[in-house]
Coordinates of C-alpha atoms in Angstrom, one line a residue:
M1 CA -25.7 -32.7 46.6
R2 CA -26.6 -34.3 49.9
Y3 CA -24.1 -35.8 52.4
D4 CA -24.5 -37.4 55.8
S5 CA -21.2 -36.0 57.0
I6 CA -19.0 -33.1 55.9
T7 CA -16.1 -35.4 55.4
E8 CA -17.9 -36.9 52.5
A9 CA -17.5 -33.6 50.7
I10 CA -13.7 -33.9 50.7
G11 CA -12.3 -34.3 47.2
N12 CA -13.7 -34.0 43.7
T13 CA -12.4 -30.4 43.5
P14 CA -12.6 -28.5 40.2
L15 CA -9.9 -28.3 37.6
V16 CA -10.0 -24.7 36.1
R17 CA -8.3 -23.5 32.9
I18 CA -6.3 -20.3 33.4
D19 CA -7.0 -17.8 30.6
P20 CA -3.9 -17.6 28.3
A21 CA -4.3 -13.8 28.3
V22 CA -3.3 -13.9 32.0
H23 CA -0.3 -16.3 31.9
G24 CA 0.9 -15.4 28.4
L25 CA 1.8 -19.0 27.4
R26 CA 0.7 -19.4 23.8
N27 CA 1.2 -23.1 23.3
I28 CA 0.5 -24.5 26.8
D29 CA -2.9 -24.9 28.4
L30 CA -2.5 -24.2 32.2
Y31 CA -5.0 -25.6 34.7
A32 CA -5.4 -25.0 38.4
K33 CA -6.6 -27.9 40.6
L34 CA -8.6 -26.0 43.2
E35 CA -7.9 -27.9 46.5
M36 CA -8.8 -24.6 48.3
L37 CA -12.5 -25.7 47.7
N38 CA -12.2 -28.8 50.0
P39 CA -14.7 -28.3 52.9
F40 CA -12.1 -27.3 55.5
G41 CA -10.3 -25.1 53.0
S42 CA -7.1 -26.7 51.8
V43 CA -5.3 -29.6 50.1
K44 CA -4.6 -31.0 53.5
D45 CA -8.2 -32.1 54.0
R46 CA -7.6 -35.3 52.0
P47 CA -4.5 -36.6 53.9
A48 CA -5.8 -35.4 57.2
W49 CA -9.0 -37.5 56.8
H50 CA -7.2 -40.5 55.3
M51 CA -4.6 -40.5 58.1
A52 CA -7.0 -39.8 61.0
R53 CA -9.9 -41.9 60.0
P54 CA -8.7 -45.2 61.5
H55 CA -7.8 -43.4 64.8
L56 CA -11.1 -41.5 64.9
E57 CA -13.4 -44.4 64.3
A58 CA -11.6 -46.5 66.9
A59 CA -11.4 -43.8 69.6
A60 CA -14.9 -42.3 69.1
G61 CA -16.6 -41.8 72.5
T62 CA -13.3 -41.9 74.5
D63 CA -11.3 -38.9 75.9
G64 CA -8.5 -39.4 73.4
T65 CA -6.4 -36.6 71.8
V66 CA -5.3 -36.4 68.2
V67 CA -1.9 -34.8 67.8
E68 CA 0.1 -33.6 64.9
L69 CA 3.3 -31.7 64.3
S70 CA 1.6 -28.9 62.3
S71 CA 1.2 -25.2 62.4
G72 CA -1.1 -24.8 59.5
N73 CA -3.8 -26.5 57.3
T74 CA -3.2 -30.1 58.5
A75 CA -3.8 -28.9 62.1
K76 CA -6.9 -27.0 61.1
A77 CA -8.5 -30.1 59.3
L78 CA -7.5 -32.5 62.1
A79 CA -9.0 -30.2 64.8
L80 CA -12.3 -30.1 63.0
M81 CA -12.3 -33.9 62.4
A82 CA -11.4 -34.6 66.0
G83 CA -14.3 -32.4 67.1
L84 CA -16.7 -34.2 64.9
H85 CA -15.8 -37.4 66.8
G86 CA -15.9 -35.8 70.3
L87 CA -12.1 -35.9 70.6
K88 CA -9.5 -33.2 71.4
F89 CA -6.8 -32.0 69.1
K90 CA -3.3 -30.8 70.0
S91 CA -0.9 -29.0 67.6
V92 CA 2.8 -29.2 68.3
T93 CA 5.1 -26.9 66.4
N94 CA 8.3 -24.9 66.6
R95 CA 6.1 -21.7 66.5
M96 CA 2.9 -20.5 64.9
R97 CA 4.1 -18.0 62.2
V98 CA 0.7 -17.0 60.8
P99 CA -1.4 -15.3 63.5
E100 CA -4.8 -16.0 61.7
I101 CA -4.1 -19.8 61.7
K102 CA -3.2 -19.7 65.4
E103 CA -6.4 -17.8 66.3
L104 CA -8.5 -20.1 64.1
L105 CA -7.1 -23.2 65.8
L106 CA -7.9 -21.7 69.2
L107 CA -11.4 -21.0 68.0
L108 CA -11.7 -24.7 67.0
G109 CA -10.7 -25.7 70.5
A110 CA -7.2 -26.9 69.7
E111 CA -4.5 -27.0 72.2
I112 CA -1.3 -25.5 70.9
E113 CA 2.2 -26.3 72.2
E114 CA 5.1 -24.3 70.7
L115 CA 8.3 -26.2 71.5
P116 CA 11.8 -24.5 71.1
G117 CA 12.7 -26.5 68.0
R118 CA 15.8 -25.6 66.1
S119 CA 14.2 -25.8 62.6
E120 CA 10.9 -25.0 61.2
C121 CA 9.9 -28.6 60.7
L122 CA 10.8 -31.9 62.3
D123 CA 14.4 -33.0 61.7
P124 CA 14.6 -36.6 62.9
T125 CA 18.5 -36.6 62.6
D126 CA 18.8 -33.8 65.2
T127 CA 18.6 -35.8 68.4
D128 CA 18.9 -32.7 70.6
D129 CA 15.8 -31.0 69.1
P130 CA 12.8 -31.0 71.4
L131 CA 10.5 -31.6 68.4
T132 CA 12.5 -34.8 67.7
H133 CA 12.1 -35.9 71.3
F134 CA 8.4 -35.3 71.2
H135 CA 8.0 -37.2 67.9
Q136 CA 9.8 -40.1 69.4
A137 CA 7.5 -40.1 72.4
L138 CA 4.5 -40.1 70.1
S139 CA 5.8 -43.3 68.4
D140 CA 6.1 -45.1 71.7
P141 CA 3.6 -48.0 71.9
D142 CA 2.4 -46.7 75.3
S143 CA 1.6 -43.2 74.0
T144 CA -1.9 -42.1 74.7
Y145 CA -2.0 -39.8 71.8
L146 CA -3.6 -40.6 68.4
H147 CA -0.7 -39.5 66.2
T148 CA -1.3 -39.0 62.5
D149 CA 2.4 -38.4 61.7
Q150 CA 2.1 -36.4 58.5
Y151 CA 5.8 -36.3 57.7
F152 CA 6.2 -40.0 57.6
N153 CA 2.8 -41.6 57.3
P154 CA 2.4 -43.3 53.8
R155 CA -1.4 -42.6 54.0
N156 CA -0.5 -39.0 53.4
V157 CA 0.7 -40.0 49.9
E158 CA -2.1 -42.5 49.4
A159 CA -4.8 -39.9 49.9
H160 CA -3.5 -38.1 46.8
A161 CA -2.8 -41.3 44.8
M162 CA -6.4 -42.4 45.4
G163 CA -8.0 -39.0 44.9
T164 CA -6.2 -36.0 43.6
G165 CA -4.2 -37.8 40.8
P166 CA -7.1 -39.8 39.4
E167 CA -9.3 -36.7 39.5
I168 CA -6.8 -34.7 37.3
V169 CA -6.7 -37.5 34.7
K170 CA -10.5 -37.8 34.7
D171 CA -11.1 -34.1 34.3
L172 CA -8.6 -34.0 31.4
D173 CA -10.8 -36.6 29.7
G174 CA -8.4 -39.5 30.4
R175 CA -5.3 -37.6 29.3
V176 CA -2.2 -37.0 31.5
P177 CA -0.8 -33.4 31.7
D178 CA 2.7 -32.9 30.2
W179 CA 3.7 -31.1 33.4
F180 CA 2.6 -31.3 37.0
V181 CA 3.7 -28.5 39.3
A182 CA 3.5 -28.7 43.1
C183 CA 4.9 -26.9 46.0
V184 CA 6.7 -29.2 48.4
G185 CA 5.7 -29.2 52.1
T186 CA 5.3 -32.7 53.5
A187 CA 5.7 -34.0 49.9
G188 CA 2.4 -35.9 50.2
S189 CA 0.5 -34.3 47.3
S190 CA 3.4 -34.1 44.9
T191 CA 4.5 -37.7 45.5
G192 CA 1.0 -39.1 45.4
V193 CA -0.1 -37.3 42.3
A194 CA 3.2 -37.9 40.5
R195 CA 2.9 -41.6 41.2
V196 CA -0.5 -41.8 39.5
L197 CA 0.3 -39.6 36.5
R198 CA 3.5 -41.7 35.8
E199 CA 1.5 -44.9 35.9
H200 CA -0.5 -43.5 33.0
D201 CA 2.4 -41.9 31.3
P202 CA 6.0 -42.3 32.4
E203 CA 7.0 -39.2 30.4
V204 CA 5.1 -36.7 32.5
R205 CA 7.4 -34.1 33.9
V206 CA 7.1 -33.1 37.6
L207 CA 8.3 -29.7 38.9
G208 CA 8.7 -29.4 42.6
L209 CA 8.8 -25.9 44.1
V210 CA 10.5 -25.0 47.4
S211 CA 10.9 -21.8 49.2
H212 CA 14.0 -19.7 48.7
K213 CA 16.5 -20.5 51.4
S214 CA 16.2 -17.2 53.2
D215 CA 12.5 -16.8 52.7
F216 CA 9.3 -18.0 54.3
I217 CA 6.2 -19.1 52.3
P218 CA 3.5 -20.8 54.4
G219 CA 3.2 -24.5 53.6
I220 CA 6.4 -24.7 51.6
R221 CA 9.8 -26.0 52.8
T222 CA 13.2 -24.8 51.8
I223 CA 15.4 -27.2 49.9
D224 CA 17.3 -28.0 53.2
E225 CA 14.1 -28.6 55.1
V226 CA 12.5 -31.0 52.5
H227 CA 15.4 -33.4 53.0
Q228 CA 14.3 -33.7 56.6
V229 CA 10.8 -34.9 55.6
G230 CA 10.4 -38.7 55.6
L231 CA 8.1 -38.7 52.6
F232 CA 10.4 -36.6 50.4
D233 CA 12.1 -38.5 47.5
P234 CA 14.2 -36.5 45.1
A235 CA 13.4 -39.0 42.4
T236 CA 9.8 -37.9 42.4
Y237 CA 10.8 -34.6 40.7
D238 CA 12.4 -34.0 37.3
T239 CA 13.3 -30.5 38.5
I240 CA 13.2 -28.7 41.8
E241 CA 13.3 -24.9 41.8
S242 CA 12.9 -22.2 44.4
V243 CA 10.4 -19.4 44.6
T244 CA 10.5 -16.2 46.8
S245 CA 7.8 -14.8 49.0
D246 CA 7.5 -11.8 46.6
E247 CA 6.9 -14.3 43.7
A248 CA 4.3 -16.1 45.8
I249 CA 2.5 -12.9 46.6
D250 CA 2.7 -11.8 42.9
G251 CA 1.2 -15.1 41.8
M252 CA -1.5 -14.9 44.5
I253 CA -2.6 -11.4 43.4
T254 CA -2.7 -12.5 39.8
L255 CA -4.9 -15.5 40.6
I256 CA -7.2 -13.4 42.8
R257 CA -7.5 -10.3 40.6
R258 CA -7.3 -11.8 37.1
C259 CA -8.8 -15.3 37.6
G260 CA -11.2 -14.9 40.4
L261 CA -9.4 -17.5 42.5
L262 CA -9.1 -16.6 46.2
S263 CA -5.7 -18.3 46.4
G264 CA -3.3 -18.2 49.3
P265 CA 0.5 -17.6 48.8
T266 CA 1.2 -21.3 48.3
G267 CA -1.1 -21.4 45.2
G268 CA 0.5 -18.1 44.1
A269 CA 4.0 -19.6 44.3
A270 CA 2.8 -22.7 42.3
Y271 CA 1.3 -20.5 39.6
Q272 CA 4.3 -18.1 39.4
G273 CA 6.8 -21.0 39.4
A274 CA 4.8 -22.9 36.8
V275 CA 4.7 -19.9 34.4
R276 CA 8.3 -19.1 34.9
H277 CA 9.4 -22.7 34.2
L278 CA 7.1 -23.2 31.2
R279 CA 8.2 -20.1 29.3
G280 CA 11.1 -22.1 27.8
P281 CA 9.1 -25.1 26.5
D282 CA 6.3 -22.7 25.4
A283 CA 8.8 -20.9 23.1
E284 CA 10.1 -24.2 21.8
L285 CA 6.6 -25.2 20.7
Q286 CA 6.0 -22.0 18.8
G287 CA 5.4 -22.8 15.1
T288 CA 5.1 -26.5 15.6
G289 CA 1.4 -26.6 15.8
Q290 CA 1.6 -28.6 19.0
R291 CA 0.0 -27.9 22.3
R292 CA 0.9 -29.1 25.8
T293 CA -0.9 -29.2 29.1
A294 CA 0.2 -28.3 32.6
V295 CA -1.5 -28.6 36.0
F296 CA -0.7 -26.9 39.3
I297 CA -2.4 -27.0 42.7
V298 CA -4.0 -24.1 44.5
C299 CA -3.6 -25.3 48.0
D300 CA -5.7 -23.0 50.2
R301 CA -7.4 -19.6 50.4
A302 CA -6.3 -16.0 50.9
E303 CA -8.2 -15.0 54.0
S304 CA -5.8 -16.7 56.5
Y305 CA -2.8 -14.8 55.2
L306 CA -3.7 -11.1 55.3
S307 CA -1.1 -10.5 58.1
Y308 CA 1.5 -12.3 55.9
V309 CA 0.8 -10.0 53.0
R310 CA 0.6 -6.9 55.2
Q311 CA 4.0 -7.7 56.6
R312 CA 5.7 -8.1 53.2
R313 CA 3.6 -6.0 50.8
P314 CA 1.6 -3.4 52.9
E315 CA 0.9 -1.3 49.8
L316 CA -1.4 -4.1 48.6
L317 CA -3.6 -3.4 51.7
G318 CA -3.5 0.4 51.4
R319 CA -0.5 0.9 53.7
A320 CA 2.8 2.6 53.2
S321 CA 5.4 0.7 51.3
R322 CA 8.1 -1.1 53.2
G323 CA 11.0 0.7 51.5
H324 CA 14.1 -1.2 52.7
A325 CA 12.1 -4.4 53.5
P326 CA 14.6 -7.4 53.8
S327 CA 12.3 -9.6 51.8
H328 CA 12.6 -7.2 48.8
L329 CA 16.4 -7.5 48.6
T330 CA 17.9 -9.7 45.9
D331 CA 20.7 -12.1 46.5
A332 CA 23.1 -9.8 44.7
E333 CA 22.1 -6.8 46.9
I334 CA 22.5 -8.9 50.0
R335 CA 26.0 -10.0 49.0
A336 CA 26.9 -6.4 48.2
E337 CA 25.5 -4.8 51.4
A338 CA 25.8 -7.4 54.2
R339 CA 28.8 -8.2 56.3
A340 CA 29.2 -11.6 58.0
V341 CA 31.5 -12.5 60.8
D342 CA 32.5 -16.1 61.8
T343 CA 32.2 -17.5 65.3
V344 CA 35.9 -16.8 66.2
D345 CA 35.8 -13.1 65.2
A346 CA 32.3 -12.7 66.7
R347 CA 33.5 -13.9 70.1
R348 CA 36.5 -11.7 69.9
W349 CA 34.3 -8.7 69.0
I350 CA 31.9 -9.5 71.9
E351 CA 34.6 -10.0 74.5
A352 CA 36.9 -7.1 73.5
G353 CA 34.8 -4.7 71.5
E354 CA 34.8 -1.1 72.5
P355 CA 31.9 -0.5 72.6
R356 CA 30.6 -4.1 72.9
P357 CA 28.2 -5.0 70.1
L358 CA 24.5 -5.4 70.8
V359 CA 23.8 -9.1 70.0
V360 CA 20.2 -9.6 68.6
D361 CA 18.9 -13.1 68.5
L362 CA 16.1 -13.3 65.8
R363 CA 14.9 -16.8 66.7
S364 CA 11.6 -17.7 68.4
P365 CA 11.3 -17.0 72.2
H366 CA 11.3 -20.7 73.0
A367 CA 14.5 -21.4 71.0
Y368 CA 16.1 -18.4 72.7
A369 CA 15.0 -19.6 76.1
A370 CA 16.5 -23.0 75.4
L371 CA 20.0 -21.8 74.4
H372 CA 21.4 -18.3 73.5
I373 CA 24.5 -16.2 73.5
Q374 CA 25.0 -14.6 76.9
G375 CA 23.9 -11.0 77.0
S376 CA 22.0 -11.2 73.8
V377 CA 18.5 -9.8 73.4
N378 CA 15.6 -11.7 71.7
I379 CA 13.6 -9.9 69.0
V380 CA 11.7 -12.4 66.8
D381 CA 12.5 -11.8 63.1
E382 CA 8.9 -10.8 62.2
L383 CA 8.9 -8.2 65.0
F384 CA 12.3 -7.0 64.0
E385 CA 11.0 -6.5 60.4
E386 CA 8.2 -4.5 61.8
L387 CA 10.7 -2.3 63.7
L388 CA 12.5 -1.5 60.5
R389 CA 9.3 0.2 59.1
G390 CA 10.0 3.1 61.5
G391 CA 13.6 3.5 60.5
L392 CA 16.8 2.3 62.3
P393 CA 15.8 0.6 65.5
F394 CA 19.2 1.3 67.1
S395 CA 21.4 4.3 67.4
K396 CA 24.1 4.5 64.7
H397 CA 26.6 4.6 67.4
T398 CA 25.7 1.1 68.6
P399 CA 27.4 -1.8 66.8
V400 CA 25.1 -4.7 66.2
L401 CA 25.6 -8.5 65.7
L402 CA 22.5 -10.3 64.3
A403 CA 22.0 -14.0 64.9
C404 CA 19.4 -16.5 63.5
P405 CA 19.4 -20.3 63.3
V406 CA 21.8 -20.7 60.3
G407 CA 22.8 -17.2 59.4
E408 CA 20.5 -16.6 56.3
K409 CA 17.8 -14.4 57.8
S410 CA 20.3 -12.4 59.8
L411 CA 22.3 -11.7 56.6
R412 CA 19.2 -10.2 55.0
Y413 CA 18.6 -7.9 58.0
A414 CA 22.2 -6.9 58.1
A415 CA 22.0 -5.9 54.4
A416 CA 18.7 -3.9 55.1
L417 CA 20.2 -2.1 58.1
T418 CA 23.3 -1.2 56.1
R419 CA 21.2 0.2 53.4
M420 CA 19.3 2.3 55.9
G421 CA 22.6 3.9 57.0
H422 CA 23.8 1.8 60.0
P423 CA 27.6 1.9 59.8
D424 CA 28.4 -1.3 61.8
V425 CA 26.0 -4.2 61.7
R426 CA 27.1 -7.8 61.0
S427 CA 25.6 -11.2 60.7
L428 CA 26.8 -14.2 62.6
A429 CA 27.9 -16.6 59.8
G430 CA 26.2 -20.0 60.2
G431 CA 24.0 -18.6 63.0
I432 CA 23.5 -20.2 66.4
V433 CA 24.1 -23.6 64.9
A434 CA 27.6 -22.7 63.8
W435 CA 28.2 -21.0 67.2
R436 CA 27.1 -24.2 69.0
D437 CA 29.1 -26.6 66.7
A438 CA 32.2 -24.5 67.3
G439 CA 31.9 -25.2 71.1
A440 CA 31.2 -21.5 71.9
P441 CA 29.3 -20.9 75.1
L442 CA 25.5 -20.8 75.2
V443 CA 23.3 -20.2 78.2
R444 CA 19.7 -21.1 79.1
E445 CA 17.2 -18.6 80.3

């Protein structure tokens, strides 16, 4: 197949049936939409091109800069597209959480600016967040940046309504699947595909998958974060369920080893969430002679996430098991093991404790530099998790107070340290946000 430009190869990705012997659903045909086979490697190729195309064609030959608030696949696609048109690309984000993506963006010539935002994605209601200020500046008519604005741009949704959705119907011979399953990031793919499928059949059921509140899965928001996204509409989904990073990696390994699909963790989460959800309807169909169809999206490829897997499941890469890894703890285990302390008691403990607790701030260096508890030390959560591999990172005689943005990650680490034998470790309930809202003092670096 011959093209004049690589962008012409975007779309028309395969729809592949998953062997029932793998997923175990007897009465449901499960299909994977392989968006990982787009030329730049992900589902974001479609909206990136659809959003950027008007800017790129108008600015070709100038010294303009395309900019997006992205730390992942959208940034990667836009960097390549900008380069094709002789333009620069700038990625602005809270922090780059996947090292391979950051290195790839640098290889592509992208400029990366990590601002000390208070959440992992843009929250337009938080007027004190540097990410919000930057987003507002980009929207200024006098801005020199070419801003694609993936969280609010309707062309994000249009790209999937024009391409991904119709392709699914076409590849199912004009039929609409009974279920459509999608992980929710910017909400562009789930909204666009759902819109098309419902135009064909209003009865199609849409399952949206979000990351567990205290977990991180690349490309997926938590339920709190998706409500910050301008394109997110709860009415799009019949059901919203959460998945954990362990489930995402389990699904990823199944797709790779049993199906030959080099899926990343987002595709693994979609597969695992789909199978888990569909077990109920599958059982109900038994003996009726009826079959149903479900489609999920494999968003991107595995190669960019080896450090993510190594951090959470090192045994899969031939390394020693994590043992007390916080990501392996269940909610029940966290509730049983962890101790939380509110802002009032935490201040009393810090000011009058004998000995004074060591306050560990798990946020990004930029967020820490912007505002932190006086006397605290900054150890980014990923690094802190690495430290736990070697055993207790502190003396058992040192009381420890852990703090993160909203108190969820710190609670996991507190549970893990308690399990490892630390007698006095506590999590700051509500995190730095609760501390700030209570009027407790914070200092700048």
